[in-house]
Every structure is written in C-alpha cells, then in structure tokens.
Amino acid sequence: MELLRGNRSFRFLWLGQVVSQMGDWFDTIAVYTITLRLTGSSRSVALIMVARFLPSVVMGPLSGVVADRFSQRSIMITADLLRAVVVLGFLFIHRPDQMWLVYVLTVMQLAFSAFFEPAKTAAIPSIVSDRELLSANAIASVTWSAMLTLGAAMGGFVAGWFGTDVAFVLDSLTFVASALLILSVKMPKRPPRVKARLTVGKALGVTDTIEGARYVKHRRRVLAYLMVKPAWGMGGGILTLLAVFGERVFPVAGKTATGIGVLFTARGIGTAVGPIVARRWAGETPKQMQNAIGIAFLIGGVFYIAFGVSRSFTLALLFLAIAHCGGSILWVFSTVLLQREVEDKFRGRVFAAELALLTLTMAASNYFVGELMDRFGFSPRVVTAGVGTFFLLPGLIWFVTEKWWDRKAKIAGTQPISETDEEIPTNLGTEHFEV
C-alpha cells in the first residue's frame, strides 16, 4: 500500500472510488429488485441492462473528446454530483406503470458515468509514475472487486430487509462523498493544445474523434488491447442471468434481493482473486500479460458452463467466482497495456471508445439473453451454458491473431513485445486486485 501512502492525489481518487462504487452496488441490487417486483419479467431485467449500457455507446465519442480537452478532475466531480441527484428519482417509483421512469433514470445515471469513467482512467497515468502504473490499476481493481463483494452483500441485505428506498438514498450520498474527495486530487497542468481554426467539426468533437480513430487504426497492438473488454462484453448477458438465478434458482431465505446479492458477492470475490493468481502464475511482463489475457477468456468460458449446469448452490458460487477470476485478469492486464501504449493526448478518446464498444456488446448480449428466456422459453441454465460456450471464442481468436498484430506493430515502427521485456516492478506484495 506504499502507493496509497505516498501519493496524495491517487489516495483521494481511490477513496472516491471506494465510497462511490460501494453505493453503486446498493443501487444496482435495488434496481433489479424493483424491476422484478413490478414486472416479474426476464425481458425487463435485460432492458435495464440495455439502458445501463447504451448511454456509453451514444456518449462515448463525445466523452472521450471532453476528457482530452478539459480538466479530468472537474469532469469527475460534475458527473458525481449529477448522479447524486438522478438516483433520488428512483424513490418515486412504486407502480408497474412507472417502469418507464426506471429506464429513463437509468439512462441518465449511466450517461453521466460515461463521462466519469474515461476521465478517471485517463487521469491515472498523469498522477502516478510509469513504474507505479500496474500497482495503481491493481489497487483500483481490487477496490472494484471489494466494493462489488461488500456492496452486493450489503446492498442485497439492505434492499431485502429495509427496502429499496434506503439503498437509493445511500447511493446518492456516496456520489456526494466521492465528489468531495476528488476535489482534493491535484492534477498536473496539461500542455496547451495547439491552436487551430475553429470549424463545425472541431466544435462538435467530430474532428478529434476521427483523429483518435486514425491513431488506433495505425497501431494494431493498441487496437488489439482495445478490443479485449468489448470481447468480454459479448458474454455480458450473464449479468441478466445472475438476477434471474437469484429470483428463480437460488433465492436466499425466499428473498430475491438477497439471492442476487449473494451471487454478485461471489462474482466480486472472483474478480479480487484473479489478478493475484495471474501475477504469480503468469508474471508481469507485457508478453506474459498478453498470454494471460487469452487464457483468461478460456477460464471464463469453461466455468460459466460449469456454473450453469451446477445443482449445488455452493459449487455454483465457486464456479462463478472462478469464471470472474478470468474476467478480472483480462480487465486489469488490458487496461495496463493500453495505458502504457497510448499517448496522453489520445487516452481519453481511446478509453471512451473502449467503454463505448464494451457497453454496446454488453447491451446486445443482455437483450439477447432476455429474449432467449422470455420469447423462446429457454431455461436460465441452458442460456448460461450457451454464454459460457460463446466466451471461448475470443480466447481462441486472441491466440490465433496475436503474432499477426504484433508483426503489424513491428512494421508500423513500434517494438514488438518480447519474452525478455523488462518486468514492470510493483509494490503490491500480497495485496488483492480488482477488475
């Protein structure tokens, strides 16, 4: 934890993440719970997932340009305060005919998140040294996992026993706390942008977006790293399935919210353990992280299949945790590789594009899963096994194409990653990681 003790700006950014993400899971469990209570429909849960993901797709190009043009700290603070107001709107939803408001508020909340996340990810390399980058992302990752584990467990308990309104109020307060903490983050002054004649394209961000696309197009390794999370998102329908499993297959004490909370807690434990295991087993050089990403896809696929067919609740939780070990490995490693590979002036656009593509694949996957269960009558277990099988494809494609895009990177004038690349030093010791 030396990085947290010695770097004040990163410490306050991290504390903001702690309180905000804790509240996020109170909100998530509560939204799933009221949706199932008001509709009893798998399709409605899937549509909630679509509503959570699509704002990043629509706002992604603009949020990336904003993150590269303006103060990343100000963007994060503004997004937090706006989200604090929006989530209070869920307090007014009590009847089935108000489901439209659930979708509207979800879209608004995640639209502001679409500005927050690229700004946060792009800011990290500016407040830590290059040698601290893996440590910083690992700490951020373990925090996400810990907050998922703790937040899902507490959110399920609070929503189940005290009601969803309490969960929404607590979530709003955490956004306010996060904004106050980020206010203390000191960001280095960014170099002035080159002045150019203002055009309609520049004013709307179109010119900058095209510039970012060209940057990625000519850097095949960046493109490969950029596609890791969107490929994982192709199996993202598992999130809808976890909510349905919590209601129909594994309710706890007869309470849907508690069942969903326990399943998401297992997911959080897996995401915390994954990068620790990968760091000790695979290593920390860029080449080792690349190889671990491909293997992580295969781990996720195999154990999602095992989760889907398991009749034992205990084994199902274990298999779910292991599957998300794979997810956290590819999440952390692809983030670190991207942050090291991409220049500062392009990071906001690259990470916004990554988020937009991820949310697009997640939205499509969740909607498809909901349709398979509601329209075509497939059981949650069968659909889960299908999602796991589909997860194997990105891992296989990664290994098949790896030499190709590394060779393209060499032709383009960048040094390919070798087995002898210097190991990235960290001060993590036995710390946990996140996704």
Short mmCIF file of N, CA, C and O in Angstrom, two decimals, residues 153-268:
data_model
loop_
_atom_site.label_atom_id
_atom_site.label_comp_id
_atom_site.label_asym_id
_atom_site.label_seq_id
_atom_site.Cartn_x
_atom_site.Cartn_y
_atom_site.Cartn_z
N ALA A 153 -23.29 -7.67 -1.17
CA ALA A 153 -23.80 -8.34 0.03
C ALA A 153 -24.63 -7.39 0.88
O ALA A 153 -25.75 -7.71 1.29
N MET A 154 -24.09 -6.19 1.13
CA MET A 154 -24.82 -5.22 1.96
C MET A 154 -26.03 -4.67 1.22
O MET A 154 -27.09 -4.45 1.82
N GLY A 155 -25.87 -4.45 -0.10
CA GLY A 155 -27.00 -3.94 -0.88
C GLY A 155 -28.15 -4.91 -0.90
O GLY A 155 -29.32 -4.53 -0.80
N GLY A 156 -27.83 -6.21 -1.06
CA GLY A 156 -28.88 -7.22 -1.02
C GLY A 156 -29.57 -7.27 0.33
O GLY A 156 -30.80 -7.39 0.42
N PHE A 157 -28.77 -7.14 1.40
CA PHE A 157 -29.34 -7.16 2.75
C PHE A 157 -30.21 -5.93 3.00
O PHE A 157 -31.34 -6.04 3.48
N VAL A 158 -29.69 -4.75 2.65
CA VAL A 158 -30.43 -3.50 2.90
C VAL A 158 -31.72 -3.47 2.09
O VAL A 158 -32.80 -3.15 2.60
N ALA A 159 -31.61 -3.80 0.78
CA ALA A 159 -32.80 -3.77 -0.07
C ALA A 159 -33.82 -4.82 0.35
O ALA A 159 -35.03 -4.61 0.28
N GLY A 160 -33.32 -5.98 0.82
CA GLY A 160 -34.21 -7.06 1.21
C GLY A 160 -34.91 -6.81 2.54
O GLY A 160 -36.08 -7.18 2.71
N TRP A 161 -34.21 -6.17 3.47
CA TRP A 161 -34.76 -6.03 4.82
C TRP A 161 -35.25 -4.62 5.15
O TRP A 161 -36.14 -4.45 5.99
N PHE A 162 -34.66 -3.59 4.53
CA PHE A 162 -35.04 -2.22 4.85
C PHE A 162 -35.73 -1.52 3.68
O PHE A 162 -36.24 -0.40 3.85
N GLY A 163 -35.74 -2.15 2.52
CA GLY A 163 -36.41 -1.57 1.37
C GLY A 163 -35.46 -0.89 0.39
O GLY A 163 -34.35 -0.47 0.76
N THR A 164 -35.89 -0.79 -0.84
CA THR A 164 -35.03 -0.23 -1.88
C THR A 164 -34.81 1.27 -1.72
O THR A 164 -33.78 1.79 -2.16
N ASP A 165 -35.76 1.98 -1.10
CA ASP A 165 -35.59 3.43 -0.95
C ASP A 165 -34.34 3.76 -0.15
O ASP A 165 -33.62 4.72 -0.46
N VAL A 166 -34.08 2.99 0.90
CA VAL A 166 -32.89 3.23 1.72
C VAL A 166 -31.63 3.05 0.88
O VAL A 166 -30.67 3.84 0.98
N ALA A 167 -31.64 2.04 0.03
CA ALA A 167 -30.48 1.78 -0.83
C ALA A 167 -30.22 2.96 -1.77
O ALA A 167 -29.07 3.36 -2.00
N PHE A 168 -31.27 3.55 -2.33
CA PHE A 168 -31.09 4.66 -3.26
C PHE A 168 -30.57 5.92 -2.55
O PHE A 168 -29.73 6.65 -3.09
N VAL A 169 -31.06 6.18 -1.36
CA VAL A 169 -30.58 7.34 -0.60
C VAL A 169 -29.09 7.18 -0.27
O VAL A 169 -28.30 8.13 -0.42
N LEU A 170 -28.70 6.00 0.16
CA LEU A 170 -27.29 5.75 0.47
C LEU A 170 -26.42 5.92 -0.77
O LEU A 170 -25.31 6.47 -0.70
N ASP A 171 -26.91 5.47 -1.92
CA ASP A 171 -26.15 5.61 -3.16
C ASP A 171 -25.94 7.10 -3.49
O ASP A 171 -24.85 7.52 -3.88
N SER A 172 -26.98 7.91 -3.33
CA SER A 172 -26.86 9.34 -3.60
C SER A 172 -25.81 9.98 -2.71
O SER A 172 -24.99 10.79 -3.17
N LEU A 173 -25.80 9.61 -1.45
CA LEU A 173 -24.82 10.18 -0.51
C LEU A 173 -23.39 9.80 -0.88
O LEU A 173 -22.46 10.60 -0.71
N THR A 174 -23.20 8.59 -1.41
CA THR A 174 -21.85 8.17 -1.77
C THR A 174 -21.32 8.97 -2.97
O THR A 174 -20.12 9.24 -3.05
N PHE A 175 -22.19 9.37 -3.88
CA PHE A 175 -21.75 10.20 -5.00
C PHE A 175 -21.27 11.57 -4.51
O PHE A 175 -20.28 12.11 -5.00
N VAL A 176 -22.00 12.13 -3.55
CA VAL A 176 -21.59 13.42 -2.98
C VAL A 176 -20.24 13.29 -2.29
O VAL A 176 -19.34 14.13 -2.46
N ALA A 177 -20.07 12.22 -1.52
CA ALA A 177 -18.80 12.00 -0.83
C ALA A 177 -17.66 11.83 -1.82
O ALA A 177 -16.55 12.35 -1.63
N SER A 178 -17.90 11.11 -2.91
CA SER A 178 -16.88 10.91 -3.94
C SER A 178 -16.45 12.25 -4.55
O SER A 178 -15.25 12.52 -4.75
N ALA A 179 -17.42 13.12 -4.85
CA ALA A 179 -17.10 14.43 -5.43
C ALA A 179 -16.23 15.26 -4.49
O ALA A 179 -15.27 15.91 -4.93
N LEU A 180 -16.53 15.22 -3.19
CA LEU A 180 -15.73 15.98 -2.22
C LEU A 180 -14.31 15.44 -2.13
O LEU A 180 -13.35 16.22 -1.99
N LEU A 181 -14.14 14.14 -2.22
CA LEU A 181 -12.80 13.55 -2.15
C LEU A 181 -11.99 13.87 -3.41
O LEU A 181 -10.81 14.22 -3.33
N ILE A 182 -12.62 13.77 -4.57
CA ILE A 182 -11.91 14.05 -5.82
C ILE A 182 -11.52 15.53 -5.91
O ILE A 182 -10.54 15.89 -6.57
N LEU A 183 -12.26 16.38 -5.21
CA LEU A 183 -11.92 17.81 -5.17
C LEU A 183 -10.51 18.03 -4.64
O LEU A 183 -9.86 19.03 -4.96
N SER A 184 -10.01 17.08 -3.83
CA SER A 184 -8.67 17.20 -3.24
C SER A 184 -7.57 16.63 -4.12
O SER A 184 -6.39 16.69 -3.76
N VAL A 185 -7.93 16.06 -5.27
CA VAL A 185 -6.93 15.49 -6.17
C VAL A 185 -6.22 16.62 -6.92
O VAL A 185 -6.86 17.50 -7.49
N LYS A 186 -4.89 16.59 -6.91
CA LYS A 186 -4.09 17.58 -7.62
C LYS A 186 -3.61 16.99 -8.94
O LYS A 186 -2.83 16.04 -8.97
N MET A 187 -4.11 17.54 -10.04
CA MET A 187 -3.73 17.07 -11.37
C MET A 187 -2.64 17.96 -11.95
O MET A 187 -2.69 19.19 -11.80
N PRO A 188 -1.62 17.38 -12.59
CA PRO A 188 -0.59 18.21 -13.22
C PRO A 188 -1.17 19.03 -14.36
O PRO A 188 -2.15 18.62 -15.00
N LYS A 189 -0.58 20.19 -14.60
CA LYS A 189 -1.06 21.04 -15.67
C LYS A 189 -0.77 20.38 -17.02
O LYS A 189 0.34 19.93 -17.28
N ARG A 190 -1.78 20.31 -17.85
CA ARG A 190 -1.61 19.67 -19.15
C ARG A 190 -1.01 20.65 -20.15
O ARG A 190 -1.26 21.86 -20.06
N PRO A 191 -0.21 20.16 -21.10
CA PRO A 191 0.36 21.07 -22.10
C PRO A 191 -0.74 21.74 -22.91
O PRO A 191 -1.78 21.12 -23.18
N PRO A 192 -0.55 22.98 -23.30
CA PRO A 192 -1.60 23.69 -24.06
C PRO A 192 -1.85 23.01 -25.40
O PRO A 192 -0.93 22.50 -26.04
N ARG A 193 -3.11 23.00 -25.80
CA ARG A 193 -3.46 22.43 -27.09
C ARG A 193 -3.00 23.36 -28.21
O ARG A 193 -2.99 24.58 -28.06
N VAL A 194 -2.61 22.74 -29.31
CA VAL A 194 -2.21 23.53 -30.47
C VAL A 194 -3.43 24.28 -31.01
O VAL A 194 -4.47 23.68 -31.27
N LYS A 195 -3.29 25.61 -31.15
CA LYS A 195 -4.41 26.39 -31.62
C LYS A 195 -4.62 26.18 -33.11
O LYS A 195 -3.67 26.13 -33.89
N ALA A 196 -5.86 26.05 -33.49
CA ALA A 196 -6.20 25.86 -34.90
C ALA A 196 -7.52 26.54 -35.16
O ALA A 196 -8.29 26.87 -34.24
N ARG A 197 -7.79 26.78 -36.43
CA ARG A 197 -9.03 27.46 -36.81
C ARG A 197 -10.24 26.62 -36.38
O ARG A 197 -10.29 25.43 -36.62
N LEU A 198 -11.19 27.28 -35.71
CA LEU A 198 -12.38 26.59 -35.23
C LEU A 198 -13.30 26.25 -36.40
O LEU A 198 -13.65 27.12 -37.20
N THR A 199 -13.68 25.00 -36.50
CA THR A 199 -14.63 24.55 -37.51
C THR A 199 -15.80 23.88 -36.82
O THR A 199 -15.77 23.61 -35.61
N VAL A 200 -16.84 23.60 -37.58
CA VAL A 200 -18.00 22.91 -37.02
C VAL A 200 -17.58 21.54 -36.51
O VAL A 200 -18.01 21.09 -35.43
N GLY A 201 -16.74 20.85 -37.27
CA GLY A 201 -16.27 19.52 -36.85
C GLY A 201 -15.51 19.55 -35.55
O GLY A 201 -15.68 18.68 -34.69
N LYS A 202 -14.65 20.59 -35.37
CA LYS A 202 -13.91 20.70 -34.11
C LYS A 202 -14.84 21.05 -32.95
O LYS A 202 -14.70 20.52 -31.85
N ALA A 203 -15.79 21.94 -33.19
CA ALA A 203 -16.71 22.34 -32.13
C ALA A 203 -17.54 21.16 -31.64
O ALA A 203 -17.82 21.03 -30.44
N LEU A 204 -17.94 20.28 -32.55
CA LEU A 204 -18.76 19.13 -32.19
C LEU A 204 -17.94 17.92 -31.76
O LEU A 204 -18.49 16.91 -31.35
N GLY A 205 -16.61 18.01 -31.88
CA GLY A 205 -15.76 16.90 -31.49
C GLY A 205 -15.57 15.86 -32.57
O GLY A 205 -14.88 14.85 -32.35
N VAL A 206 -16.15 16.08 -33.75
CA VAL A 206 -16.05 15.10 -34.83
C VAL A 206 -14.61 14.97 -35.31
O VAL A 206 -14.10 13.87 -35.53
N THR A 207 -13.94 16.11 -35.47
CA THR A 207 -12.55 16.10 -35.95
C THR A 207 -11.65 15.33 -34.99
O THR A 207 -10.82 14.51 -35.41
N ASP A 208 -11.80 15.58 -33.69
CA ASP A 208 -10.98 14.89 -32.70
C ASP A 208 -11.28 13.40 -32.67
O ASP A 208 -10.39 12.57 -32.47
N THR A 209 -12.55 13.05 -32.84
CA THR A 209 -12.93 11.63 -32.85
C THR A 209 -12.28 10.90 -34.03
O THR A 209 -11.76 9.79 -33.89
N ILE A 210 -12.32 11.54 -35.20
CA ILE A 210 -11.70 10.93 -36.39
C ILE A 210 -10.19 10.81 -36.20
O ILE A 210 -9.58 9.79 -36.57
N GLU A 211 -9.59 11.82 -35.59
CA GLU A 211 -8.15 11.77 -35.31
C GLU A 211 -7.82 10.60 -34.40
O GLU A 211 -6.83 9.88 -34.61
N GLY A 212 -8.65 10.38 -33.38
CA GLY A 212 -8.43 9.25 -32.48
C GLY A 212 -8.59 7.91 -33.18
O GLY A 212 -7.82 6.97 -32.94
N ALA A 213 -9.57 7.82 -34.09
CA ALA A 213 -9.78 6.58 -34.84
C ALA A 213 -8.57 6.27 -35.73
O ALA A 213 -8.15 5.11 -35.86
N ARG A 214 -8.01 7.31 -36.36
CA ARG A 214 -6.83 7.10 -37.20
C ARG A 214 -5.63 6.66 -36.36
O ARG A 214 -4.82 5.83 -36.79
N TYR A 215 -5.52 7.22 -35.17
CA TYR A 215 -4.44 6.84 -34.26
C TYR A 215 -4.48 5.35 -33.95
O TYR A 215 -3.47 4.64 -34.02
N VAL A 216 -5.68 4.85 -33.64
CA VAL A 216 -5.83 3.42 -33.33
C VAL A 216 -5.62 2.57 -34.58
O VAL A 216 -4.99 1.51 -34.53
N LYS A 217 -6.13 3.03 -35.70
CA LYS A 217 -6.03 2.26 -36.95
C LYS A 217 -4.59 1.93 -37.30
O LYS A 217 -4.28 0.84 -37.80
N HIS A 218 -3.67 2.85 -37.05
CA HIS A 218 -2.28 2.66 -37.42
C HIS A 218 -1.45 2.03 -36.30
O HIS A 218 -0.22 1.92 -36.44
N ARG A 219 -2.11 1.59 -35.24
CA ARG A 219 -1.41 0.94 -34.13
C ARG A 219 -2.19 -0.33 -33.78
O ARG A 219 -3.06 -0.33 -32.93
N ARG A 220 -1.84 -1.41 -34.47
CA ARG A 220 -2.61 -2.65 -34.36
C ARG A 220 -2.59 -3.23 -32.95
O ARG A 220 -3.54 -3.87 -32.51
N ARG A 221 -1.48 -3.04 -32.24
CA ARG A 221 -1.43 -3.56 -30.88
C ARG A 221 -2.42 -2.81 -29.99
O ARG A 221 -3.10 -3.41 -29.14
N VAL A 222 -2.51 -1.49 -30.17
CA VAL A 222 -3.50 -0.70 -29.42
C VAL A 222 -4.91 -1.20 -29.74
O VAL A 222 -5.75 -1.36 -28.84
N LEU A 223 -5.16 -1.47 -31.01
CA LEU A 223 -6.48 -1.97 -31.40
C LEU A 223 -6.78 -3.32 -30.74
O LEU A 223 -7.90 -3.55 -30.26
N ALA A 224 -5.77 -4.19 -30.69
CA ALA A 224 -5.98 -5.50 -30.06
C ALA A 224 -6.31 -5.35 -28.57
O ALA A 224 -7.25 -5.97 -28.06
N TYR A 225 -5.55 -4.51 -27.87
CA TYR A 225 -5.83 -4.28 -26.45
C TYR A 225 -7.20 -3.63 -26.26
O TYR A 225 -7.92 -3.93 -25.30
N LEU A 226 -7.53 -2.72 -27.17
CA LEU A 226 -8.81 -2.01 -27.10
C LEU A 226 -10.00 -2.95 -27.20
O LEU A 226 -11.05 -2.72 -26.60
N MET A 227 -9.85 -4.05 -27.93
CA MET A 227 -10.96 -4.96 -28.18
C MET A 227 -11.14 -6.03 -27.10
O MET A 227 -12.09 -6.80 -27.15
N VAL A 228 -10.24 -6.09 -26.11
CA VAL A 228 -10.32 -7.14 -25.09
C VAL A 228 -11.61 -7.04 -24.29
O VAL A 228 -12.38 -8.01 -24.17
N LYS A 229 -11.89 -5.88 -23.71
CA LYS A 229 -13.10 -5.74 -22.89
C LYS A 229 -14.38 -5.86 -23.72
O LYS A 229 -15.35 -6.49 -23.27
N PRO A 230 -14.46 -5.25 -24.92
CA PRO A 230 -15.65 -5.50 -25.74
C PRO A 230 -15.87 -6.97 -26.06
O PRO A 230 -17.02 -7.42 -26.11
N ALA A 231 -14.79 -7.74 -26.24
CA ALA A 231 -14.95 -9.17 -26.48
C ALA A 231 -15.51 -9.86 -25.25
O ALA A 231 -16.38 -10.74 -25.34
N TRP A 232 -15.04 -9.46 -24.08
CA TRP A 232 -15.60 -9.98 -22.82
C TRP A 232 -17.08 -9.60 -22.70
O TRP A 232 -17.91 -10.39 -22.23
N GLY A 233 -17.42 -8.41 -23.17
CA GLY A 233 -18.80 -7.95 -23.11
C GLY A 233 -19.76 -8.77 -23.95
O GLY A 233 -20.97 -8.75 -23.71
N MET A 234 -19.24 -9.51 -24.93
CA MET A 234 -20.11 -10.35 -25.76
C MET A 234 -20.81 -11.42 -24.93
O MET A 234 -21.87 -11.91 -25.30
N GLY A 235 -20.23 -11.77 -23.80
CA GLY A 235 -20.88 -12.72 -22.90
C GLY A 235 -21.50 -12.03 -21.69
O GLY A 235 -21.82 -12.68 -20.69
N GLY A 236 -21.68 -10.70 -21.79
CA GLY A 236 -22.15 -9.94 -20.65
C GLY A 236 -23.58 -10.22 -20.24
O GLY A 236 -24.03 -9.75 -19.19
N GLY A 237 -24.31 -11.00 -21.04
CA GLY A 237 -25.67 -11.38 -20.66
C GLY A 237 -25.72 -12.16 -19.36
O GLY A 237 -26.80 -12.35 -18.78
N ILE A 238 -24.55 -12.57 -18.88
CA ILE A 238 -24.50 -13.29 -17.61
C ILE A 238 -25.05 -12.42 -16.47
O ILE A 238 -25.57 -12.94 -15.48
N LEU A 239 -24.97 -11.09 -16.61
CA LEU A 239 -25.48 -10.21 -15.55
C LEU A 239 -27.00 -10.32 -15.42
O LEU A 239 -27.55 -10.34 -14.31
N THR A 240 -27.69 -10.39 -16.55
CA THR A 240 -29.14 -10.63 -16.51
C THR A 240 -29.41 -12.00 -15.91
O THR A 240 -30.33 -12.17 -15.09
N LEU A 241 -28.60 -12.97 -16.28
CA LEU A 241 -28.80 -14.33 -15.78
C LEU A 241 -28.60 -14.42 -14.27
O LEU A 241 -29.30 -15.16 -13.58
N LEU A 242 -27.65 -13.66 -13.72
CA LEU A 242 -27.44 -13.68 -12.27
C LEU A 242 -28.67 -13.16 -11.54
O LEU A 242 -29.06 -13.69 -10.49
N ALA A 243 -29.30 -12.10 -12.09
CA ALA A 243 -30.52 -11.59 -11.46
C ALA A 243 -31.63 -12.63 -11.52
O ALA A 243 -32.37 -12.83 -10.55
N VAL A 244 -31.76 -13.31 -12.66
CA VAL A 244 -32.80 -14.34 -12.81
C VAL A 244 -32.50 -15.54 -11.92
O VAL A 244 -33.40 -16.11 -11.29
N PHE A 245 -31.23 -15.93 -11.84
CA PHE A 245 -30.85 -17.04 -10.94
C PHE A 245 -31.20 -16.69 -9.50
O PHE A 245 -31.64 -17.55 -8.73
N GLY A 246 -30.96 -15.42 -9.10
CA GLY A 246 -31.28 -15.02 -7.74
C GLY A 246 -32.76 -15.09 -7.43
O GLY A 246 -33.16 -15.32 -6.28
N GLU A 247 -33.59 -14.91 -8.46
CA GLU A 247 -35.05 -14.97 -8.25
C GLU A 247 -35.59 -16.39 -8.36
O GLU A 247 -36.37 -16.83 -7.51
N ARG A 248 -35.16 -17.14 -9.40
CA ARG A 248 -35.81 -18.41 -9.72
C ARG A 248 -35.06 -19.66 -9.26
O ARG A 248 -35.68 -20.67 -8.97
N VAL A 249 -33.74 -19.58 -9.23
CA VAL A 249 -32.95 -20.79 -8.98
C VAL A 249 -32.37 -20.82 -7.58
O VAL A 249 -32.47 -21.81 -6.87
N PHE A 250 -31.75 -19.70 -7.15
CA PHE A 250 -31.06 -19.69 -5.86
C PHE A 250 -31.50 -18.52 -4.98
O PHE A 250 -30.66 -17.73 -4.52
N PRO A 251 -32.80 -18.35 -4.70
CA PRO A 251 -33.18 -17.31 -3.74
C PRO A 251 -32.67 -17.68 -2.35
O PRO A 251 -32.59 -18.86 -2.01
N VAL A 252 -32.32 -16.69 -1.56
CA VAL A 252 -31.80 -16.93 -0.22
C VAL A 252 -32.85 -16.49 0.79
O VAL A 252 -33.29 -15.34 0.77
N ALA A 253 -33.27 -17.43 1.64
CA ALA A 253 -34.32 -17.16 2.63
C ALA A 253 -35.59 -16.66 1.94
O ALA A 253 -36.35 -15.88 2.51
N GLY A 254 -35.81 -17.12 0.72
CA GLY A 254 -37.01 -16.74 -0.02
C GLY A 254 -37.01 -15.33 -0.54
O GLY A 254 -38.01 -14.86 -1.07
N LYS A 255 -35.86 -14.61 -0.43
CA LYS A 255 -35.79 -13.21 -0.85
C LYS A 255 -34.94 -13.07 -2.11
O LYS A 255 -33.77 -13.46 -2.14
N THR A 256 -35.54 -12.50 -3.15
CA THR A 256 -34.85 -12.31 -4.42
C THR A 256 -33.63 -11.43 -4.26
O THR A 256 -32.54 -11.74 -4.77
N ALA A 257 -33.78 -10.29 -3.57
CA ALA A 257 -32.67 -9.33 -3.43
C ALA A 257 -31.47 -9.97 -2.76
O ALA A 257 -30.32 -9.75 -3.15
N THR A 258 -31.73 -10.80 -1.74
CA THR A 258 -30.63 -11.45 -1.04
C THR A 258 -29.94 -12.48 -1.92
O THR A 258 -28.72 -12.61 -1.94
N GLY A 259 -30.74 -13.22 -2.69
CA GLY A 259 -30.16 -14.19 -3.62
C GLY A 259 -29.28 -13.52 -4.66
O GLY A 259 -28.16 -13.99 -4.95
N ILE A 260 -29.76 -12.42 -5.24
CA ILE A 260 -28.96 -11.67 -6.22
C ILE A 260 -27.69 -11.16 -5.55
O ILE A 260 -26.59 -11.23 -6.12
N GLY A 261 -27.83 -10.65 -4.34
CA GLY A 261 -26.67 -10.11 -3.63
C GLY A 261 -25.60 -11.15 -3.39
O GLY A 261 -24.40 -10.88 -3.55
N VAL A 262 -25.99 -12.38 -3.00
CA VAL A 262 -25.01 -13.44 -2.76
C VAL A 262 -24.28 -13.83 -4.05
O VAL A 262 -23.06 -14.03 -4.07
N LEU A 263 -25.01 -13.92 -5.15
CA LEU A 263 -24.40 -14.26 -6.43
C LEU A 263 -23.41 -13.18 -6.86
O LEU A 263 -22.30 -13.49 -7.33
N PHE A 264 -23.79 -11.92 -6.71
CA PHE A 264 -22.87 -10.85 -7.08
C PHE A 264 -21.68 -10.78 -6.12
O PHE A 264 -20.58 -10.36 -6.51
N THR A 265 -21.88 -11.21 -4.88
CA THR A 265 -20.76 -11.28 -3.94
C THR A 265 -19.73 -12.30 -4.40
O THR A 265 -18.52 -12.05 -4.35
N ALA A 266 -20.20 -13.47 -4.85
CA ALA A 266 -19.28 -14.48 -5.38
C ALA A 266 -18.53 -13.95 -6.58
O ALA A 266 -17.33 -14.19 -6.75
N ARG A 267 -19.23 -13.21 -7.42
CA ARG A 267 -18.58 -12.58 -8.57
C ARG A 267 -17.46 -11.64 -8.11
O ARG A 267 -16.36 -11.62 -8.66
N GLY A 268 -17.74 -10.85 -7.07
CA GLY A 268 -16.75 -9.91 -6.56
C GLY A 268 -15.53 -10.60 -5.99
O GLY A 268 -14.39 -10.14 -6.19
#
